[in-house]
Coordinates of C-alpha atoms in Angstrom, one line a residue:
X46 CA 150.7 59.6 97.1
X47 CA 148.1 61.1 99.3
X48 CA 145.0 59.1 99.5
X49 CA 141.8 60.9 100.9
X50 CA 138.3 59.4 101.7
X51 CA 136.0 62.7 100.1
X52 CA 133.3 63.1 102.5
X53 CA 130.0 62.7 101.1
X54 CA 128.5 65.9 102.3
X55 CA 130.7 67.8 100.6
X56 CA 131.1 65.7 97.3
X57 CA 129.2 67.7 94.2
X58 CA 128.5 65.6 91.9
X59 CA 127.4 66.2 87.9
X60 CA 123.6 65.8 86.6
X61 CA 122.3 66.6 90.1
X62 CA 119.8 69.1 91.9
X63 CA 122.3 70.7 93.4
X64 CA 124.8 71.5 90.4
X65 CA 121.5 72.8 88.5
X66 CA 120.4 74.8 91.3
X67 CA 124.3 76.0 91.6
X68 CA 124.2 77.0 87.6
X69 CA 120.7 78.5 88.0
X70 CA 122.1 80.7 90.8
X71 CA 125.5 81.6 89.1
X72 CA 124.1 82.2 85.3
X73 CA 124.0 85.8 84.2
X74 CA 120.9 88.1 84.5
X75 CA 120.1 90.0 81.6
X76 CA 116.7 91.7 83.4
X77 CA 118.6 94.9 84.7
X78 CA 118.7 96.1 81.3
X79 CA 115.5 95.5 80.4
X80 CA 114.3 99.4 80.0
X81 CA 117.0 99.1 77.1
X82 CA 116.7 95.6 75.3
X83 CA 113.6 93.7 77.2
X84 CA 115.1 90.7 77.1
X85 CA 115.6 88.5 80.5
X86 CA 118.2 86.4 79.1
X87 CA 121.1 88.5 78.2
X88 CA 122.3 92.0 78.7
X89 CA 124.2 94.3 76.9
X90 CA 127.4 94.8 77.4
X91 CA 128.7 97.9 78.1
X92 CA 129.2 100.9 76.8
X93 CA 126.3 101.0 74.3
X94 CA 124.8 104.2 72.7
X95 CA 121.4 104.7 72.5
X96 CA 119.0 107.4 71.4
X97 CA 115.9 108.0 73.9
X98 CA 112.7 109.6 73.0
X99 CA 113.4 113.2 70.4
X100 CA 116.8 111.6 69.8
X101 CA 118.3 112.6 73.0
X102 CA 121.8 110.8 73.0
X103 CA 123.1 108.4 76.1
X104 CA 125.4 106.7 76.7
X105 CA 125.4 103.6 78.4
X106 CA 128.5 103.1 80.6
X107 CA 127.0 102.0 83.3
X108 CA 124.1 101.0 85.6
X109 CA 123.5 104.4 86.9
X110 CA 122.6 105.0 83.4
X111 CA 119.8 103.2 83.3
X112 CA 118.2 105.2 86.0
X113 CA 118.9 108.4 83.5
X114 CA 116.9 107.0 81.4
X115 CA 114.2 106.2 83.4
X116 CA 114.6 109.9 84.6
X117 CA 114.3 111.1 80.8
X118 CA 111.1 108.8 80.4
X119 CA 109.8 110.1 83.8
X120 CA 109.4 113.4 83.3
X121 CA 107.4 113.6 79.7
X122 CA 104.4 111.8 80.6
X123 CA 102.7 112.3 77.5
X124 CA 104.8 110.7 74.9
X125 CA 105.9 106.6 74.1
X126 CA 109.1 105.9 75.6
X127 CA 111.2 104.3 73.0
X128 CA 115.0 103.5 73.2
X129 CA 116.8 103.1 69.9
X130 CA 119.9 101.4 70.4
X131 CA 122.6 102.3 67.9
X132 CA 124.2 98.9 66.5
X133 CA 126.6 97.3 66.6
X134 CA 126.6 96.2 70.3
X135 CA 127.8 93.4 72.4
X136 CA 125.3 91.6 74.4
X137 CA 126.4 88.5 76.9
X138 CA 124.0 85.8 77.3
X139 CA 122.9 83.7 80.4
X140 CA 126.1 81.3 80.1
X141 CA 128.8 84.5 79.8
X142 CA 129.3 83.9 76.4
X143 CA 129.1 87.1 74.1
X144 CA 127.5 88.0 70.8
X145 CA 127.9 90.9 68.2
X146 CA 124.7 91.9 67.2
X147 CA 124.5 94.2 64.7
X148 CA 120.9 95.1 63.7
X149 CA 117.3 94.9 65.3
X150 CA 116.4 91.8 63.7
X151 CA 119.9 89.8 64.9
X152 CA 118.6 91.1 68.3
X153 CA 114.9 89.7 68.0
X154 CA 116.6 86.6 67.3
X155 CA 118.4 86.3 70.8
X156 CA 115.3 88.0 72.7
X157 CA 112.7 85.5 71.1
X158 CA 114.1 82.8 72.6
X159 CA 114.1 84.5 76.5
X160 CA 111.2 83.7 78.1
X161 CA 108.8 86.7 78.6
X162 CA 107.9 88.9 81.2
X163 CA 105.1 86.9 82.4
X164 CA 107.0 83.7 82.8
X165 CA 109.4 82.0 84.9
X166 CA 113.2 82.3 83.8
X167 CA 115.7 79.8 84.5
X168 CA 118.0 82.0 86.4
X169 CA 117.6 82.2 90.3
X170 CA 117.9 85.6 91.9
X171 CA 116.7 85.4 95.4
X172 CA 120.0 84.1 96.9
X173 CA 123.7 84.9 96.0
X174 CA 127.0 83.2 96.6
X175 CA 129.7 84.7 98.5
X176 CA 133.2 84.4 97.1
X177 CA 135.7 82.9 97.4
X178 CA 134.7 79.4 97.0
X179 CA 137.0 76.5 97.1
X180 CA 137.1 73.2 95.1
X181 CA 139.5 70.2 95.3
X182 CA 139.2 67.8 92.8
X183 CA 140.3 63.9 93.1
X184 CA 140.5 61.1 90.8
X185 CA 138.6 57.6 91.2
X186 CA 141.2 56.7 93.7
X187 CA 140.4 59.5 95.9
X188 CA 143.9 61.1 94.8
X189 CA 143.8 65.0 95.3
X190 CA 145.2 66.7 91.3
X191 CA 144.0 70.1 92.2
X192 CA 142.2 73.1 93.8
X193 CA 140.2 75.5 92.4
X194 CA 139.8 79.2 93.3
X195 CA 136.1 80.4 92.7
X196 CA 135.6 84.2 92.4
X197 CA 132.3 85.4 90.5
X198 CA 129.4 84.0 89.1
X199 CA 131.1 83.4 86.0
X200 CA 133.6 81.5 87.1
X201 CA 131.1 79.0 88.9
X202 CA 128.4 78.9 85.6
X203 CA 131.6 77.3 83.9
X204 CA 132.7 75.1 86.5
X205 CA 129.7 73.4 87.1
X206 CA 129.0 73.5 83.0
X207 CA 132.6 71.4 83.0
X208 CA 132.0 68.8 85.0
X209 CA 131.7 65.4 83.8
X210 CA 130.9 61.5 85.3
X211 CA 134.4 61.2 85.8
X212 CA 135.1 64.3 87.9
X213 CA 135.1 63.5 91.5
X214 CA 134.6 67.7 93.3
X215 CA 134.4 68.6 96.7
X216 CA 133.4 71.9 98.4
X217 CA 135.3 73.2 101.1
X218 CA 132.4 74.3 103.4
X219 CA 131.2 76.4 105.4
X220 CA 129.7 78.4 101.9
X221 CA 128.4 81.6 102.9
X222 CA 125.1 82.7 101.4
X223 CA 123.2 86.6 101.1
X224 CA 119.7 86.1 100.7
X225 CA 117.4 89.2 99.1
X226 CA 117.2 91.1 102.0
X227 CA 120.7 91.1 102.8
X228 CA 121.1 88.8 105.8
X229 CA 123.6 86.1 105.4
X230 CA 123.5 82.4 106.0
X231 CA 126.6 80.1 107.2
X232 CA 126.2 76.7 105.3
X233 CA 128.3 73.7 105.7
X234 CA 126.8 70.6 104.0
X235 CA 125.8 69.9 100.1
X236 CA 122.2 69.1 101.1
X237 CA 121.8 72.3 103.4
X238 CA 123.3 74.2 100.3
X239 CA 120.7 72.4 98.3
X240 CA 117.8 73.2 100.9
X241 CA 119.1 76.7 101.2
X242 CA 118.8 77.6 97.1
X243 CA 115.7 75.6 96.9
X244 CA 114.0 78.0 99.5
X245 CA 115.5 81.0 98.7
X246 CA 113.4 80.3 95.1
X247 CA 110.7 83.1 95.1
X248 CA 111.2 84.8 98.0
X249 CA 111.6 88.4 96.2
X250 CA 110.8 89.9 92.9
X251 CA 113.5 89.4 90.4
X252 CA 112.2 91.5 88.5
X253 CA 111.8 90.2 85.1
X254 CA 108.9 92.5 83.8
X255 CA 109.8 94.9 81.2
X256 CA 107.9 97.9 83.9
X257 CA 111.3 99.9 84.0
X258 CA 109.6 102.3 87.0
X259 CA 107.9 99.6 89.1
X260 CA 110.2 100.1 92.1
X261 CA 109.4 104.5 92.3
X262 CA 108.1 103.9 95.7
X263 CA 111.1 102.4 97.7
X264 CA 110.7 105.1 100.3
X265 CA 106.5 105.3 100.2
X266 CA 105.0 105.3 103.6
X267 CA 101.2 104.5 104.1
X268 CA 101.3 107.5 106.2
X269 CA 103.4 110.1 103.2
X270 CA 100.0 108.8 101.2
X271 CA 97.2 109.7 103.8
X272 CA 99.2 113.2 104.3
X273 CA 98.8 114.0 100.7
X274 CA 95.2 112.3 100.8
X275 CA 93.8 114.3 103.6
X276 CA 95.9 117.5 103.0
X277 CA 94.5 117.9 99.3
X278 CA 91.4 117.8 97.8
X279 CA 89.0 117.9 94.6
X280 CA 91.7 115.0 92.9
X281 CA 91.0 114.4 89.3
X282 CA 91.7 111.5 87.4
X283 CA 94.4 112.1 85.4
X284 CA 95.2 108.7 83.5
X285 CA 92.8 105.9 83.1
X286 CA 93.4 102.2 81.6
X287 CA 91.0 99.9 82.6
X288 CA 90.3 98.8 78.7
X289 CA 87.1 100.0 79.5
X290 CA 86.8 103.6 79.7
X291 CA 89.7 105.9 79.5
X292 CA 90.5 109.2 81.6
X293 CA 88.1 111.7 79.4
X294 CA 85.0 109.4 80.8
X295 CA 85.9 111.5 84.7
X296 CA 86.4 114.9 83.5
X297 CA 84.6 117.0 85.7
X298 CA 84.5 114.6 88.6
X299 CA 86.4 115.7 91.9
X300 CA 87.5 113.0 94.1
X301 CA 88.2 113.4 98.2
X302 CA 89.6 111.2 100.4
X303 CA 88.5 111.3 104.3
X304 CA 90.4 110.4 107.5
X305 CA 87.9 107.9 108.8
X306 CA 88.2 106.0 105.2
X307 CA 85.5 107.1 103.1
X308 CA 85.6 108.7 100.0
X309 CA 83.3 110.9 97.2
X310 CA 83.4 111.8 94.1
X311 CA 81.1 114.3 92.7
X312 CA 80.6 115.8 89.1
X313 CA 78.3 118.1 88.0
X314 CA 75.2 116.2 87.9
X315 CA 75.7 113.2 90.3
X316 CA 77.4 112.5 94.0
X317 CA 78.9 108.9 94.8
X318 CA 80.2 107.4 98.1
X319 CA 83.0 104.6 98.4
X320 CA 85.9 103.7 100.8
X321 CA 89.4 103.8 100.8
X322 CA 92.2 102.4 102.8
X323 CA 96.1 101.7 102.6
X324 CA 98.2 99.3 104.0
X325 CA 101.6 97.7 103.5
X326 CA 105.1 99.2 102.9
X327 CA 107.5 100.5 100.0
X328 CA 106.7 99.1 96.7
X329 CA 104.3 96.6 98.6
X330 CA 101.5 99.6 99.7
X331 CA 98.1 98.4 98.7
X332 CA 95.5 101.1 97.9
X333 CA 92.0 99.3 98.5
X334 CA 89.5 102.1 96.5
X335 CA 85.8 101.1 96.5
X336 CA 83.4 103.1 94.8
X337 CA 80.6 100.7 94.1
X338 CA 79.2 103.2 91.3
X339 CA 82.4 103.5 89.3
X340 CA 84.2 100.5 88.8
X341 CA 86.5 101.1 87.0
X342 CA 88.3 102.9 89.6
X343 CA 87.9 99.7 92.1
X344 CA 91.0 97.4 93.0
X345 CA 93.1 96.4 95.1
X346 CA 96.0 99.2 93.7
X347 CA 99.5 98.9 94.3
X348 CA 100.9 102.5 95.0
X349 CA 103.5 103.1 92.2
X350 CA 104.7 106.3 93.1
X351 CA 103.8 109.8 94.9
X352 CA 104.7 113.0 93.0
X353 CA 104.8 116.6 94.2
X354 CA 106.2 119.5 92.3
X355 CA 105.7 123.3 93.2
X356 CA 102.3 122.8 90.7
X357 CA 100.6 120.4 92.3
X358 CA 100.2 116.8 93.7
X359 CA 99.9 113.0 92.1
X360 CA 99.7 109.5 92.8
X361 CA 99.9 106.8 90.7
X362 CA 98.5 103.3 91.3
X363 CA 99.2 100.2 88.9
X364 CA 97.8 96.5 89.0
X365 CA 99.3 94.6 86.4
X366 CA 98.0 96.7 83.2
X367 CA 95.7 98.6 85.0
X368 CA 96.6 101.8 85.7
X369 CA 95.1 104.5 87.5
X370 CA 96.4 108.5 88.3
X371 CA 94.5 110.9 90.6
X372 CA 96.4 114.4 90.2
X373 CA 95.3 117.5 92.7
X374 CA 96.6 121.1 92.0
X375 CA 96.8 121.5 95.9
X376 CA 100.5 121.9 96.1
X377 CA 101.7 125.9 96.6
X378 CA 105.1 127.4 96.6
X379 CA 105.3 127.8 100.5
X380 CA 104.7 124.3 101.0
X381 CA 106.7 122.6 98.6
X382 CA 109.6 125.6 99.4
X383 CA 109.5 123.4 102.8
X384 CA 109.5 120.1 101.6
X385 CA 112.3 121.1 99.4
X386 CA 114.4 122.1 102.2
X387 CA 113.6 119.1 104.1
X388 CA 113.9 117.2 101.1
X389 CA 117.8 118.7 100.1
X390 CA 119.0 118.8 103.8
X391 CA 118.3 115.0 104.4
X392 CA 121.7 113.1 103.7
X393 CA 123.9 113.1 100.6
X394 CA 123.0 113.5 97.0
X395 CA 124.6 113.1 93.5
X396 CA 123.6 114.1 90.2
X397 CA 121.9 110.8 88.2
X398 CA 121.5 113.2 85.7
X399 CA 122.5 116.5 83.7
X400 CA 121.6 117.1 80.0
X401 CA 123.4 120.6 78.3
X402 CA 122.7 119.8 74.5
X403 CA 124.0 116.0 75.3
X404 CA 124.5 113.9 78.3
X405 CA 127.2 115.1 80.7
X406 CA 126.1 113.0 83.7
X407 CA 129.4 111.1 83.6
X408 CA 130.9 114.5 84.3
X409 CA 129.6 114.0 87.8
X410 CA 130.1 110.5 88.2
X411 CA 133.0 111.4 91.3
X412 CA 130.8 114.0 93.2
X413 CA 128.9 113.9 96.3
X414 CA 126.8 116.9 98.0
X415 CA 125.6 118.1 101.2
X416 CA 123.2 120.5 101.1
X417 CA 122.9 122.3 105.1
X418 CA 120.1 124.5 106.6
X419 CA 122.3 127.1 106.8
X420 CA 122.6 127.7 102.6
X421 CA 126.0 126.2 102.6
X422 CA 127.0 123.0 100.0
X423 CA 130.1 120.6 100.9
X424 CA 131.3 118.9 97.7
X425 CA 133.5 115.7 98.0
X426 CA 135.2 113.8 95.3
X427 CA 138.1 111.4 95.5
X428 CA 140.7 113.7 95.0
X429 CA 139.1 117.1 96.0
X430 CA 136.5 119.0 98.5
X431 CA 134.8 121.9 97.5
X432 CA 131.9 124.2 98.7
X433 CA 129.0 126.5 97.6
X434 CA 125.6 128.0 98.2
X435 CA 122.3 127.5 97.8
X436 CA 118.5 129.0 98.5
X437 CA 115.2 129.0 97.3
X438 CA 113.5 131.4 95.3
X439 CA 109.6 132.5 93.7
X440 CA 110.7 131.1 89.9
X441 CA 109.6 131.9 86.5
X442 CA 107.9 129.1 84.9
X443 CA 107.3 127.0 88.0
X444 CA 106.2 128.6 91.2
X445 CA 109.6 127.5 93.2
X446 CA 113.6 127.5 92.3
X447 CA 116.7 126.3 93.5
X448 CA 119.1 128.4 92.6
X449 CA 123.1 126.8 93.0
X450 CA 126.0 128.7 93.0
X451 CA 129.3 126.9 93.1
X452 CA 131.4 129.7 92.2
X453 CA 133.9 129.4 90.0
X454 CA 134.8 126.0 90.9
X455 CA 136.0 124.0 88.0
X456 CA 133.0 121.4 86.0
X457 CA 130.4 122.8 89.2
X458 CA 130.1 126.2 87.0
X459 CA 128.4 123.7 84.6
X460 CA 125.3 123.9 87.0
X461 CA 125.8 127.3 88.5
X462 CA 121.9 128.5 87.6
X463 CA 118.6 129.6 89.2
X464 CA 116.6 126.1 88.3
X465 CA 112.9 125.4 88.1
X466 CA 112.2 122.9 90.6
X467 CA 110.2 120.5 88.0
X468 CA 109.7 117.5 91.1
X469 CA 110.6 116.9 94.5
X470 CA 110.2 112.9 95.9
X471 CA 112.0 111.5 98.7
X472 CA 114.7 110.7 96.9
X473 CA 115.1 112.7 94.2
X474 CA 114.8 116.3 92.9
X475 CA 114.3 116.8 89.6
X476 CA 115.6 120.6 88.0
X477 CA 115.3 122.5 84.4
X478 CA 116.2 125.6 83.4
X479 CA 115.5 127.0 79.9
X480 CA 117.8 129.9 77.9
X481 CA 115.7 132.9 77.6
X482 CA 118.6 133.5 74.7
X483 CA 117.4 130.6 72.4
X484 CA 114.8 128.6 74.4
X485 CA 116.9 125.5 74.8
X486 CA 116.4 123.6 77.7
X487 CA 118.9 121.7 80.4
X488 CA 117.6 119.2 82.8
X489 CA 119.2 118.2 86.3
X490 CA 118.1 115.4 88.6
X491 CA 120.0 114.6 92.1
X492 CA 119.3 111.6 93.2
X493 CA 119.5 110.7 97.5
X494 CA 122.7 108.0 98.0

């Protein structure tokens, strides 16, 4: 018989702040789906087929996907998004547990009861756990039965959802902690543990909207959006939803945006004056627009993301449901054939997309590129390294191409073509070509690793 005097400061106990706070942190997130099911409490489990938009076909194998589909979405702006999910499917709630669903109206059933977009979700997602962590377990007499092996989240929801009056647990500290912005925290008591979750609550956005593109702007820099600003001019609203007027209320108006932060906008008949200015970082940029004649394009915008194609320019600014698009047709093929280049030649890429009659993304899935100055590509994959070539031309339907040749390398003949360059952002570049045979119409996006 061993007999072993458990430490307080390391005792967890059922019923208490910190078990809660340990389940809150541990239970399944079911928001990184929600451009599929919107629905914060469980996810789908994978792989689930789904039809997007005209009945374009994906399938969902995995969380790359979900950035195809925001790809799809992003590139008509002119029609509803809509995902139809093709039943049956799996979906796992907050406590790991799984469901078959097998119709829309089983599924409102589970989604009614997550909270909604707008409110606070159990789940905690600021702070993270990292595994392995260790329990022993005792009875009343302090007598050590067993230890326990944590590895996920999973494992840990259960745990702590098994514990009972009787159970006497101990944690072997020190537990180690990653907070949102990846630094990591050493923690070696049950109340520091505690303290730790209980300020980690809040301290980033989890998320939980059902605003699938609300994170375009990762790499945005105040100064990428005076550039644009002062480089272009005569901008023109292009969407408008202020549930007051809509877009058609500013045609005709030209907008212009000046270094020492004032602003016009001047239609046919009339000439008003306002201020701009920008501040803040990534998908925290605030856009300040003041144009004490026309309210409706007044706020304090967040910048949601900065477009330029070889057609011309865009920038879109959000607030909640408010949203607000100036467009400018300022872009020309010599310019963008230079941000292209910089664009390509600026660390490694991967297709996040590729549509030939259906979605052959996955075919990808194992390839990396490296697109050099000098025209040369260097392909890697686990097993394999290949090269090809690549330049720019004057296109057909858009004013620039990028035209790939990979030779006859097997699969990378799949994308061997002279594509329109549809979009260029820092960290993406987005590609169509249609068949002059039949006028059907491929899509490519690489996305920056």
């Amino acid at each position: 018989m061993e007999f072993i005097e458990t430490p307080e400061e390391t005792k967890l106990a059922p019923n208490t702040t910190i078990t809660d706070l340990l389940q809150r942190t541990s239970m399944n997130d079911g928001s990184i789906d929600n451009i599929i099911d919107k629905a914060n409490c469980f996810k789908m489990k994978f792989p689930v087929d789904v039809e997007i938009n005209n009945g374009m076909a994906v399938k969902v194998d995995s969380q790359e996907k979900y950035n195809t589909i925001e790809t799809v979405f992003d590139s008509f702006d002119e029609d509803d998004d809509v995902v139809n999910i093709i039943y049956p499917v799996t979906i796992i709630l907050n406590d790991f547990s799984e469901v078959t669903v097998n119709n829309t109206s089983e599924l409102n059933s589970y989604s009614n009861n997550c909270h909604g977009e707008n409110e606070v979700d159990d789940d905690i997602e600021c702070i993270d756990f990292q595994y392995p962590i260790t329990a022993k377990l005792f009875n009343n007499n302090n007598e050590f039965l067993d230890t326990v092996s944590i590895t996920n989240d999973a494992q840990l929801y259960n745990f702590i959802s098994t514990l009972d009056d009787s159970d006497i647990v101990t944690i072997d500290f020190p537990v180690v902690v990653i907070l949102s912005d990846g630094s990591q925290s050493s923690i070696n008591t049950i109340s520091n543990l505690e303290m730790a979750i209980s300020n980690a609550i809040d301290t980033c956005d989890e998320d939980d909207d059902y605003n699938y593109n609300d994170d375009d702007c990762n790499d945005c820099t105040v100064e990428q959006l005076r550039e644009c600003l002062l480089n272009c001019s005569d901008w023109t609203v292009n969407n408008l939803d202020r549930n007051t007027n809509t877009e058609d209320y500013y045609v005709g108006y030209k907008f212009n945006f000046m270094a020492n932060g004032t602003m016009t906008a001047i239609n046919p008949n009339w000439n008003y004056s306002g201020t701009w200015e920008a501040s803040g970082t990534d998908n925290n940029i605030i856009v300040a627009i003041n144009i004490p004649s026309l309210p409706d394009c007044n706020n304090n915008w967040i910048l949601h993301e900065i477009k330029q194609d070889s057609e011309y320019t865009e920038f879109d600014l959000n607030l909640g449901n408010h949203k607000l698009r100036y467009e400018s047709g300022c872009s020309t093929s010599a310019v963008n054939d230079t941000l292209l280049v910089q664009t390509l030649t600026d660390g490694n890429w991967r297709v996040n997309y590729y549509f030939n009659d259906n979605d052959e993304t996955l075919v990808f899935n194992d390839y990396t590129f490296r697109f050099f100055n000098n025209g040369q590509i260097s392909i890697t994959s686990s097993s394999d390294t290949n090269s090809g070539n690549w330049n720019t031309t004057t296109g057909n339907d858009f004013e620039l191409e990028l035209n790939l040749n990979f030779g006859y390398v097997y699969m990378l003949r799949e994308i061997t073509e002279d594509w329109d360059v549809v979009e260029i952002t820092s960290n993406s570049i987005s590609l169509r070509d249609i068949s002059r045979a039949d006028g059907t119409e491929d899509l490519l996006t690489f996305e920056k690793i």
